[in-house]
Tab-separated table of C-alpha atoms and ligand atoms in Angstrom:
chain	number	residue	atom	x	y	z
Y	150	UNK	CA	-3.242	-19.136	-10.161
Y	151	UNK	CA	-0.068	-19.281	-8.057
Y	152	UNK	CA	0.197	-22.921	-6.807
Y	153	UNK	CA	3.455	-22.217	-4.467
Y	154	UNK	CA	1.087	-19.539	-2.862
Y	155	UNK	CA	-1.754	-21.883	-2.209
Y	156	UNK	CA	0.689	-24.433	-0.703
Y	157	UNK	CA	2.255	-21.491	1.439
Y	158	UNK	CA	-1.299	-20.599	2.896
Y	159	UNK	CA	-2.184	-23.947	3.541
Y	160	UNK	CA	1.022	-24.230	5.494
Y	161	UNK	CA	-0.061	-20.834	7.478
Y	162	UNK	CA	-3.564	-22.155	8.117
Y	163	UNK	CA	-2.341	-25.345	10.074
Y	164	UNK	CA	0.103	-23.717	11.718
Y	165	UNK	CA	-1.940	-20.809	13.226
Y	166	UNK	CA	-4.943	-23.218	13.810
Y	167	UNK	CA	-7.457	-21.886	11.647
Y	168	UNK	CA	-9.835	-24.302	9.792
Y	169	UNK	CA	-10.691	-22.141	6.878
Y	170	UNK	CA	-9.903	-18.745	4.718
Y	171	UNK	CA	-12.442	-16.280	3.474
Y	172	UNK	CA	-11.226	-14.145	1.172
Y	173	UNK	CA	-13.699	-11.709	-0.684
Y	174	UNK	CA	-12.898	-8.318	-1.949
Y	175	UNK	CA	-9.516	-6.987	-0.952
Y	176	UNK	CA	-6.099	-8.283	-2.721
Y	177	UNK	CA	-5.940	-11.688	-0.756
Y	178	UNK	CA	-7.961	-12.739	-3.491
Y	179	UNK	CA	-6.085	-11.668	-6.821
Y	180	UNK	CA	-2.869	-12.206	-4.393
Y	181	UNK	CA	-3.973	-16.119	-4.380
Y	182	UNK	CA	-5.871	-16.358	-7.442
Y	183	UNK	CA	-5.041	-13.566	-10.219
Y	184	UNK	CA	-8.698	-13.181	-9.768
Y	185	UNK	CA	-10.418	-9.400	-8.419
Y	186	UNK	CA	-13.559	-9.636	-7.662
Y	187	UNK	CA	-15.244	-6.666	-8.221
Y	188	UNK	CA	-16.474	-4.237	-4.974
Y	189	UNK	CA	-20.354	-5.085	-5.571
Y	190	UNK	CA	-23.145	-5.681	-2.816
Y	191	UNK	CA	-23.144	-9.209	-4.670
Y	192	UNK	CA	-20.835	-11.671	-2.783
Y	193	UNK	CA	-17.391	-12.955	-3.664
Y	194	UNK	CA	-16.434	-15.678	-1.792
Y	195	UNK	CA	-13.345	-17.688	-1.674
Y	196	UNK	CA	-13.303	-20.928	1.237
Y	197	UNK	CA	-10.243	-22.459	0.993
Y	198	UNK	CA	-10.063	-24.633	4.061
Y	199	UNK	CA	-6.888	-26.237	5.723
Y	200	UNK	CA	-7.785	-29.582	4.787
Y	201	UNK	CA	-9.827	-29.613	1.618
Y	202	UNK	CA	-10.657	-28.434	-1.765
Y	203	UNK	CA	-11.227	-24.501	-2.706
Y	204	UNK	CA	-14.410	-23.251	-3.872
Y	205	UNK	CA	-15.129	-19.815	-4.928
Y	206	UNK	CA	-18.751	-18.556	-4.628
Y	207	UNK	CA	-19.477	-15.800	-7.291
Y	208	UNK	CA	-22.331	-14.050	-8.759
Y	209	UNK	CA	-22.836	-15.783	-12.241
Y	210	UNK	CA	-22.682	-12.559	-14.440
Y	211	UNK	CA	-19.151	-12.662	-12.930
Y	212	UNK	CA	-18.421	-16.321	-13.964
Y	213	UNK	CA	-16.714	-15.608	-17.287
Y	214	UNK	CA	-14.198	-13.181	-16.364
Y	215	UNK	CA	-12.947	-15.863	-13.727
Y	216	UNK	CA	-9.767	-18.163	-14.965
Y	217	UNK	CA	-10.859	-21.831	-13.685
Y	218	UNK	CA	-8.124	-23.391	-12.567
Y	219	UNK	CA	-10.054	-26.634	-11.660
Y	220	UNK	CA	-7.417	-28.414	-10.138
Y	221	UNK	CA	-6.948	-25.529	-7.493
Y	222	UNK	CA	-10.589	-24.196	-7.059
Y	223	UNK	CA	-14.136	-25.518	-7.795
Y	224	UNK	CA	-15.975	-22.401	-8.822
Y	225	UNK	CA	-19.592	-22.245	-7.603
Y	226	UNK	CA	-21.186	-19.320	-9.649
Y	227	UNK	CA	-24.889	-18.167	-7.662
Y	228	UNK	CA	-28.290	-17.335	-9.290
Y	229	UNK	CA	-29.597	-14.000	-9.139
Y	230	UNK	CA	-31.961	-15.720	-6.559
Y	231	UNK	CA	-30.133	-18.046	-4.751
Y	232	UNK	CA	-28.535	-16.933	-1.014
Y	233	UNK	CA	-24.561	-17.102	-1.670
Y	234	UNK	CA	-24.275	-16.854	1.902
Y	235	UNK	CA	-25.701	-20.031	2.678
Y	236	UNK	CA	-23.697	-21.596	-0.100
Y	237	UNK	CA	-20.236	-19.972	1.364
Y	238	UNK	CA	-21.947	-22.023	4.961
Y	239	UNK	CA	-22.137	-25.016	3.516
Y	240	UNK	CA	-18.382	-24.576	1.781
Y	241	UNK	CA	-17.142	-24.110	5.376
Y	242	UNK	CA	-19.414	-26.992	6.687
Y	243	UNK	CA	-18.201	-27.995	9.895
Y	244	UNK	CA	-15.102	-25.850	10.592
Y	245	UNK	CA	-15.360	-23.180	13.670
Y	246	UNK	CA	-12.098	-21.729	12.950
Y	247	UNK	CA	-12.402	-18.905	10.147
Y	248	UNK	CA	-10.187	-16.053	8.674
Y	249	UNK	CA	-12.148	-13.567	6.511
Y	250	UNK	CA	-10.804	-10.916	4.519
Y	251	UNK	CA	-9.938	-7.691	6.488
Y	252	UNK	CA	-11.793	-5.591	3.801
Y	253	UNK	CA	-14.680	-8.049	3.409
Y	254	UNK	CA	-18.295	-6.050	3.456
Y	255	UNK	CA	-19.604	-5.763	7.353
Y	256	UNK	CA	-23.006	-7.056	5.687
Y	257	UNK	CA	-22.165	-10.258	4.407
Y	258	UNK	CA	-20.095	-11.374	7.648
Y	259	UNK	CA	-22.979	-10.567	9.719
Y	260	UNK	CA	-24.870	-12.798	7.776
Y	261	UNK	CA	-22.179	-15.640	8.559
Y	262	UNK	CA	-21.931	-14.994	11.826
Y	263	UNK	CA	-25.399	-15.394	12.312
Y	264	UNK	CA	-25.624	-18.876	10.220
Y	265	UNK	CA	-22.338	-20.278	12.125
Y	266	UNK	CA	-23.248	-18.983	15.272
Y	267	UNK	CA	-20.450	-21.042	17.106
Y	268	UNK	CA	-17.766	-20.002	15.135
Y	269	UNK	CA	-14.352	-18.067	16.028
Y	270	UNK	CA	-13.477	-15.167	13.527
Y	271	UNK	CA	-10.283	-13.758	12.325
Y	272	UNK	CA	-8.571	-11.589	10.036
Y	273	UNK	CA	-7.238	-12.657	7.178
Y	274	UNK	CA	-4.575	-10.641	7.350
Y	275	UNK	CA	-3.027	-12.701	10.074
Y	276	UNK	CA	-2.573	-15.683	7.303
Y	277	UNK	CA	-1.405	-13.716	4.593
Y	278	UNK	CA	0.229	-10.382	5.826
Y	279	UNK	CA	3.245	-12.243	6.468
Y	280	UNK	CA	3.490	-14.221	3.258
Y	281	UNK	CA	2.417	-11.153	0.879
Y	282	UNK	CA	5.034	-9.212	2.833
Y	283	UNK	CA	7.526	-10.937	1.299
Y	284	UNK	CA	7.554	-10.278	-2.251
Y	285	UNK	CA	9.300	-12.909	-4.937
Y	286	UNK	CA	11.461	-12.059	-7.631
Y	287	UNK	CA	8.757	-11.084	-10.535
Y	288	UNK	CA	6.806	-8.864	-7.531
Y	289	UNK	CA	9.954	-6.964	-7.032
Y	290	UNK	CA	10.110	-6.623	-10.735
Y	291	UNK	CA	7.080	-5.227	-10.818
Y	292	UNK	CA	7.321	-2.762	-7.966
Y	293	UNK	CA	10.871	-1.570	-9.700
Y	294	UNK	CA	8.319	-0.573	-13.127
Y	295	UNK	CA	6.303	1.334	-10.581
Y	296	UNK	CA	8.955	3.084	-8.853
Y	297	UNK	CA	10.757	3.979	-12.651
Y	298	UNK	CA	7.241	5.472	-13.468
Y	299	UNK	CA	6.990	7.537	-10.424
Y	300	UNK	CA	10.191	8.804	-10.792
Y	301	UNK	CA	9.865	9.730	-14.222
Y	302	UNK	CA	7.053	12.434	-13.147
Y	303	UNK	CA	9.379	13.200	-9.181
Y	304	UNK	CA	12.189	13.989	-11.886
Y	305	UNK	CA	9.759	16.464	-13.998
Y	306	UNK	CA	8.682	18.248	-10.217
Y	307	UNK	CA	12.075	18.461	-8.993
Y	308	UNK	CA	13.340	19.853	-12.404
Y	309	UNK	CA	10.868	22.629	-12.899
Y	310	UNK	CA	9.046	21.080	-15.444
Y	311	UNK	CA	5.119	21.072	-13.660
Y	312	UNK	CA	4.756	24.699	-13.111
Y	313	UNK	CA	3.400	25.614	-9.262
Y	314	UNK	CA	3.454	29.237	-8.547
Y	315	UNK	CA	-0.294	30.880	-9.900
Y	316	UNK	CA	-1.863	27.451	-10.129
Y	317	UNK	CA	-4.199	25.690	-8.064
Y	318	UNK	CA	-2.736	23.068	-5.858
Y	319	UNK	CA	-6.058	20.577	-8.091
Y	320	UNK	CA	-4.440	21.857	-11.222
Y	321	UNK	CA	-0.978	20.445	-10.463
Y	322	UNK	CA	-2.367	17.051	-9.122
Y	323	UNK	CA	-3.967	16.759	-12.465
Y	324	UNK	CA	-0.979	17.218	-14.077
Y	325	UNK	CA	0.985	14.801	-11.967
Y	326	UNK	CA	-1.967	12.131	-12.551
Y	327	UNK	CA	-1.655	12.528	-16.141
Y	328	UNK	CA	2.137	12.130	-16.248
Y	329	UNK	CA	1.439	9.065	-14.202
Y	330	UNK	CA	-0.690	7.792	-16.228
Y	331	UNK	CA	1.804	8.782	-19.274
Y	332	UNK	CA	4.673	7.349	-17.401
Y	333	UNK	CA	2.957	3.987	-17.388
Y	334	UNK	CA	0.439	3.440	-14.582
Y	335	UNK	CA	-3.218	1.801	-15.513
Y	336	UNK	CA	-4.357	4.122	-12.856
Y	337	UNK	CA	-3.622	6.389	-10.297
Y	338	UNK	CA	-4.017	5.931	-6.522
Y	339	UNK	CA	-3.813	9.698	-5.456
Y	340	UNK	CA	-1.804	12.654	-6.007
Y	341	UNK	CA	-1.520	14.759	-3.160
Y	342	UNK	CA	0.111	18.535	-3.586
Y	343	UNK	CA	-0.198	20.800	-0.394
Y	344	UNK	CA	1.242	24.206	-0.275
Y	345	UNK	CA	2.051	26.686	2.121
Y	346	UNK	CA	0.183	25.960	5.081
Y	347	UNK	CA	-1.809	23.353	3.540
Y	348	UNK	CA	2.265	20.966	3.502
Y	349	UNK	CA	1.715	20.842	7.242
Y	350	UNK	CA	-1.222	18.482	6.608
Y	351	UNK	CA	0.245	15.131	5.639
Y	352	UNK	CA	-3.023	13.672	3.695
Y	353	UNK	CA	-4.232	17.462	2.270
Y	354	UNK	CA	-6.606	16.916	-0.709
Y	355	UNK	CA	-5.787	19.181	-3.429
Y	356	UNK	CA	-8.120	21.968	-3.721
Y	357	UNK	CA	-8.812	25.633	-4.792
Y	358	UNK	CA	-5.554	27.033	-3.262
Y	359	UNK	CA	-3.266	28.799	-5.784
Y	360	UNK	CA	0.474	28.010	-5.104
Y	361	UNK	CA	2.108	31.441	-4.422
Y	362	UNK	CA	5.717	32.478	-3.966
Y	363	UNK	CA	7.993	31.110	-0.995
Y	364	UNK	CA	5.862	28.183	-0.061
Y	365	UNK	CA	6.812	24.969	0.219
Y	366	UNK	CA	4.907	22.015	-1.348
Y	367	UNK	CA	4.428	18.314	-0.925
Y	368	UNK	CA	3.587	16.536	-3.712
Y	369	UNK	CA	2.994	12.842	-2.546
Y	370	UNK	CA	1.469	10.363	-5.720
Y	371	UNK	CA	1.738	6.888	-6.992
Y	372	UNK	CA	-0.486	4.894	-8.841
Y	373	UNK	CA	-1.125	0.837	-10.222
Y	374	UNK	CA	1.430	-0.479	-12.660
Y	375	UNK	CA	1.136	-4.173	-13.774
Y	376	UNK	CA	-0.906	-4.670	-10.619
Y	377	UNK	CA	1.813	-3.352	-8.487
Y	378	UNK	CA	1.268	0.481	-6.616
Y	379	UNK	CA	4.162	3.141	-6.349
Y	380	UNK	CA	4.071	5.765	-3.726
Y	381	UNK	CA	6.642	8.422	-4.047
Y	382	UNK	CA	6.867	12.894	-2.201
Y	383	UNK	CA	8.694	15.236	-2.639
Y	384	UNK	CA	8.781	18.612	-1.216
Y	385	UNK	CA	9.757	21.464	-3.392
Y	386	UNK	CA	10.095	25.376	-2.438
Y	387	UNK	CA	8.569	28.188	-4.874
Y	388	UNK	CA	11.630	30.819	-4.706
Y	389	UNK	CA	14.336	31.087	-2.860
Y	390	UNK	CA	14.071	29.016	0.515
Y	391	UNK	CA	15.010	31.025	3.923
Y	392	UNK	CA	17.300	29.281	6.332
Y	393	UNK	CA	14.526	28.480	8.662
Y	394	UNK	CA	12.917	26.177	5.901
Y	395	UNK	CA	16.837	24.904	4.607
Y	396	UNK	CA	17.666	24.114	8.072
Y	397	UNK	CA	14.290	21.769	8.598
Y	398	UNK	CA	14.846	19.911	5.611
Y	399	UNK	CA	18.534	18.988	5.941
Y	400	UNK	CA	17.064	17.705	9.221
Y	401	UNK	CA	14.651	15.469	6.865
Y	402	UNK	CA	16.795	14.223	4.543
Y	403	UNK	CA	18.927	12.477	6.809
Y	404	UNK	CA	16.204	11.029	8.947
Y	405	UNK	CA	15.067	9.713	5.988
Y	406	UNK	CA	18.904	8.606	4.339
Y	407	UNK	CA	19.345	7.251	7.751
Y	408	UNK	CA	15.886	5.546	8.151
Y	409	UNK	CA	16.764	3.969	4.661
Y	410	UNK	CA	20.355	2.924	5.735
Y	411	UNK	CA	18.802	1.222	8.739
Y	412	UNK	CA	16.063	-0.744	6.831
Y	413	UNK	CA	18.530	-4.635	6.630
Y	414	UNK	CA	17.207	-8.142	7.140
Y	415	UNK	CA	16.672	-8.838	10.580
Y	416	UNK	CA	16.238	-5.158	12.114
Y	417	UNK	CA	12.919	-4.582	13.713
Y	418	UNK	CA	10.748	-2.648	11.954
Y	419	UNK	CA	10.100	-0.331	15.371
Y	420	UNK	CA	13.592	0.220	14.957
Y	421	UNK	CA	13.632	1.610	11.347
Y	422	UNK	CA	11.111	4.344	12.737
Y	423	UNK	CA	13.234	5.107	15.690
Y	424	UNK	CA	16.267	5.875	13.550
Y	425	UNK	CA	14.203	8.779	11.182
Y	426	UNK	CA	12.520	9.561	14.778
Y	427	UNK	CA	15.831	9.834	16.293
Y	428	UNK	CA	17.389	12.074	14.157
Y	429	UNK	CA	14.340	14.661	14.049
Y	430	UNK	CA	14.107	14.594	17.882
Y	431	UNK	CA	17.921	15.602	17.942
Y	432	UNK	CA	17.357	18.050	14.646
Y	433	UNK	CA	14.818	19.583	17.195
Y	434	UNK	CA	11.573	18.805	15.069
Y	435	UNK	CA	9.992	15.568	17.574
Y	436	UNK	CA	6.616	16.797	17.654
Y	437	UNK	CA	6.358	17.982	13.999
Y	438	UNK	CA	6.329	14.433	12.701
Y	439	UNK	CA	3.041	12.887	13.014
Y	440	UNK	CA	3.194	9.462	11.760
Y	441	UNK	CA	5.009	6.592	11.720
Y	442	UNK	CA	8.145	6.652	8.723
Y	443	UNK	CA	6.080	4.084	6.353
Y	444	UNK	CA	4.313	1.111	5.371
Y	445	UNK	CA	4.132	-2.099	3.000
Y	446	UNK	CA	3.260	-1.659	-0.171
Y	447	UNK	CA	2.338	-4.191	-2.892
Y	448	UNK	CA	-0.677	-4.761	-4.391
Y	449	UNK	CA	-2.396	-2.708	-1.865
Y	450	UNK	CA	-1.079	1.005	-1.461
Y	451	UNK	CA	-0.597	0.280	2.759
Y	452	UNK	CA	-0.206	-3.762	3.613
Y	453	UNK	CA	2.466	-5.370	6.028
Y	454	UNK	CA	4.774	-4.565	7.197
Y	455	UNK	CA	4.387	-1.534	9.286
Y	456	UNK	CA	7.428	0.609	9.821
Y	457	UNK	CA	6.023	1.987	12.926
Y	458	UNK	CA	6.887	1.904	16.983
Y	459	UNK	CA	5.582	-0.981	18.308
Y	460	UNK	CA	5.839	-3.514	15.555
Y	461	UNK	CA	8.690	-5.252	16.568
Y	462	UNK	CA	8.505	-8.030	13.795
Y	463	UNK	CA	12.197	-8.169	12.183
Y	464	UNK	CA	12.353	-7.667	8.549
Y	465	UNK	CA	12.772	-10.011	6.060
Y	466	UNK	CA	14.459	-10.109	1.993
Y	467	UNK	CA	12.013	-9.441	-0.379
Y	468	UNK	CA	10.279	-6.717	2.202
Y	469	UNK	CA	9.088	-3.126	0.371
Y	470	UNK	CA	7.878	-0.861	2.006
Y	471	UNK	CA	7.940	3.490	2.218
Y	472	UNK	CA	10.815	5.381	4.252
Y	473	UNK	CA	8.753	8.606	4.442
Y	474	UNK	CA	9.124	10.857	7.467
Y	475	UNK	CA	7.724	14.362	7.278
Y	476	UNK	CA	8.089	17.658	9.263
Y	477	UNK	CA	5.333	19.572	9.489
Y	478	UNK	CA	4.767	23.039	11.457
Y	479	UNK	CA	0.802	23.808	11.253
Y	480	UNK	CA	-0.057	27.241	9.728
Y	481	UNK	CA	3.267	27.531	7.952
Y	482	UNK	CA	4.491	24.863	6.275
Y	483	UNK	CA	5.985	21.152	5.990
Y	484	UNK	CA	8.068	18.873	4.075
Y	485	UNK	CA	8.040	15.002	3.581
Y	486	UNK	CA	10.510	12.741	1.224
Y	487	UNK	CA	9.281	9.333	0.534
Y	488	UNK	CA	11.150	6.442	-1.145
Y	489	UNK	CA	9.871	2.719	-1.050
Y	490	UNK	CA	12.777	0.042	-0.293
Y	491	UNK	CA	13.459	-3.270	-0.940
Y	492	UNK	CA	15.110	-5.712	1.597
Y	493	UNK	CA	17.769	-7.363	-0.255
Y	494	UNK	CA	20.601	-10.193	0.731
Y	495	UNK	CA	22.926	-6.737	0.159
Y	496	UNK	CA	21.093	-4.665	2.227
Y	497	UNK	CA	18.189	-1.358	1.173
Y	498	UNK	CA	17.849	-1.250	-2.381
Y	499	UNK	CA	15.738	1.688	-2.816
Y	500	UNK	CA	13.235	1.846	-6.145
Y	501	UNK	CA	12.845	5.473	-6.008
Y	502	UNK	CA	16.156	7.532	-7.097
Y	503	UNK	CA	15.013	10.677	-7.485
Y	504	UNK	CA	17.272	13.612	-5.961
Y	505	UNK	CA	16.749	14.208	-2.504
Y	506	UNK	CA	18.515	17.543	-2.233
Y	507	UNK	CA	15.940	20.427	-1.346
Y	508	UNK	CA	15.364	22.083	-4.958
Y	509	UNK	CA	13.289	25.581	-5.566
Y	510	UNK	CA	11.265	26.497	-8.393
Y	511	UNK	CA	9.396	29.361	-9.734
V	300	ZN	ZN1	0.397	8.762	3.479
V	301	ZN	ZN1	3.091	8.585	-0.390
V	302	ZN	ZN1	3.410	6.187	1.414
């Protein structure tokens, strides 16, 4: 139970007008509280209004595995038979202005909509994607354990160690999700590896493919450490790379050194993606990248900020997010290198420090 956060949200809820937050499943909740509540049709509900006490409606066979902090939250635990949405109603009681969690189940809402009819709905996000944004000291910590563990496994691709060439593309995420898990993580997120023509598809599920001479391949993974995700690609050729290929990923790297270099307290985030955007437009690649250069990360693998055009919020210290701009040319191949970074009073402190320079295996 982080007190300074409660106080902090409170703060946010007056300020922005809004009468009460409704956090259910999501990381609001174990953002707030330390407390997940699990994903099940049976509702989690936290009401902590602007000007009262906290009370967290859960299912009873959930009860035990909640820490009751009762000077901070009154927990309300619900009978198998009882209707926890009325109960969450009568927790908000009069107030009309309501956040509710962004990743809250449709079902449930639509329940509360219908039993405060007059009410005026929200996402959550809007009172807590600016305060989770902005990591403390033992958060940063924790994303720096992530990053080490990711690049333990980067260092073993880039190396030669994970064999490619004759295996499927599924056998060498397995691999990589093992060595995360080795490396540390309590689980893993994903663990993306695209080859060939399959790179040029930035999200490409692993599958049947076997990995075959002169390719190159993305291999994009992270995975939950201490609460706290990593996210980490890197693109590595199978034999000798032709010019073609050498001459589009020089083009990367310094879009993304550049993106990095640009990432300081203060700088909009828009402006972050122009820089990596910049320098691929001039490298003559524009069109090939597809995406904005990154995203938050934290507890959730994508949270605020946004390093994307048209999110012209400035950064702040104690901001992580991904540098990750990718080139991709459909039917042939593609090539992304991701890092996440860390504002800091000294400028982009980068958790990831795995090579960047293009590398080949066999
Ligand atoms: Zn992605
Ligand atoms: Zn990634
Ligand atoms: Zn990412």
């Amino acid at each position: 139970m982080n007190r300074e956060r409660f106080e902090r949200v409170r703060r946010r809820l007056v300020e922005l007008d809004v009468d009460a937050l409704l956090l259910s499943i999501g990381a609001d909740l174990p953002w707030l509280t330390g407390y997940t509540a699990m994903p099940l049709e049976r509702l989690t509900m936290l009401v902590l209004p602007a000007d009262g006490d906290a009370t967290l409606v859960v299912p009873r066979l959930e009860a035990p595995r909640v820490l009751e902090h009762q000077d901070l939250i009154c927990v309300r635990p619900w009978e198998e038979t009882e209707d926890p949405v009325a109960i969450v109603a009568e927790a908000v009681g009069g107030r009309r202005s309501l956040a509710i969690s962004d990743r809250a189940w449709a079902a449930p809402l639509l329940a509360l909509q219908a039993s405060v009819p007059d009410a005026k709905w929200q996402p959550a996000s809007l009172v807590t994607g600016p305060l989770r944004a902005v990591k403390d000291a033992e958060e940063i910590a924790a994303l720096r354990r992530a990053g080490e563990a990711a690049d333990a496994v980067a260092t073993a691709l880039v190396e030669g160690e994970i064999a490619l060439v004759g295996r499927t593309e599924a056998a060498v995420s397995r691999e990589i999700s093992d060595r995360l898990l080795e490396a540390g993580h309590q689980h893993v997120n994903f663990a993306i590896v695209g080859s060939g023509p399959n790179a040029a598809s930035p999200h490409h599920d692993a599958g049947r493919r076997v990995i075959g001479r002169g390719e190159s391949v993305v291999c994009d993974f992270g995975g939950v450490l201490d609460g706290y995700c990593s996210d980490i690609t890197r693109t590595v050729f199978t034999g000798e790379p032709p010019s073609e290929f050498r001459d589009l990923y020089t083009v990367l790297e310094h879009a993304q050194a550049e993106a990095v270099g640009a990432a300081v307290a203060g700088v909009p985030c828009e402006d972050v993606d122009a820089v990596a955007r910049r320098v691929i437009t001039d490298g003559g690649y524009g069109p090939h990248f597809i995406h904005r250069t990154g995203h938050g990360i934290g507890l959730e693998e994508h949270e605020d900020p946004y390093i994307v055009a048209g999110n012209c919020e400035p950064l702040h210290r104690g901001n992580a997010f991904s540098i990750e701009p990718g080139i991709y040319v459909e039917g042939k191949w593609g090539a992304r290198i991701e890092d996440i970074v860390v504002v800091t009073d000294y400028g982009p402190e980068s958790l990831n420090n795995v090579d960047h320079g293009l590398t080949w295996t066999l």
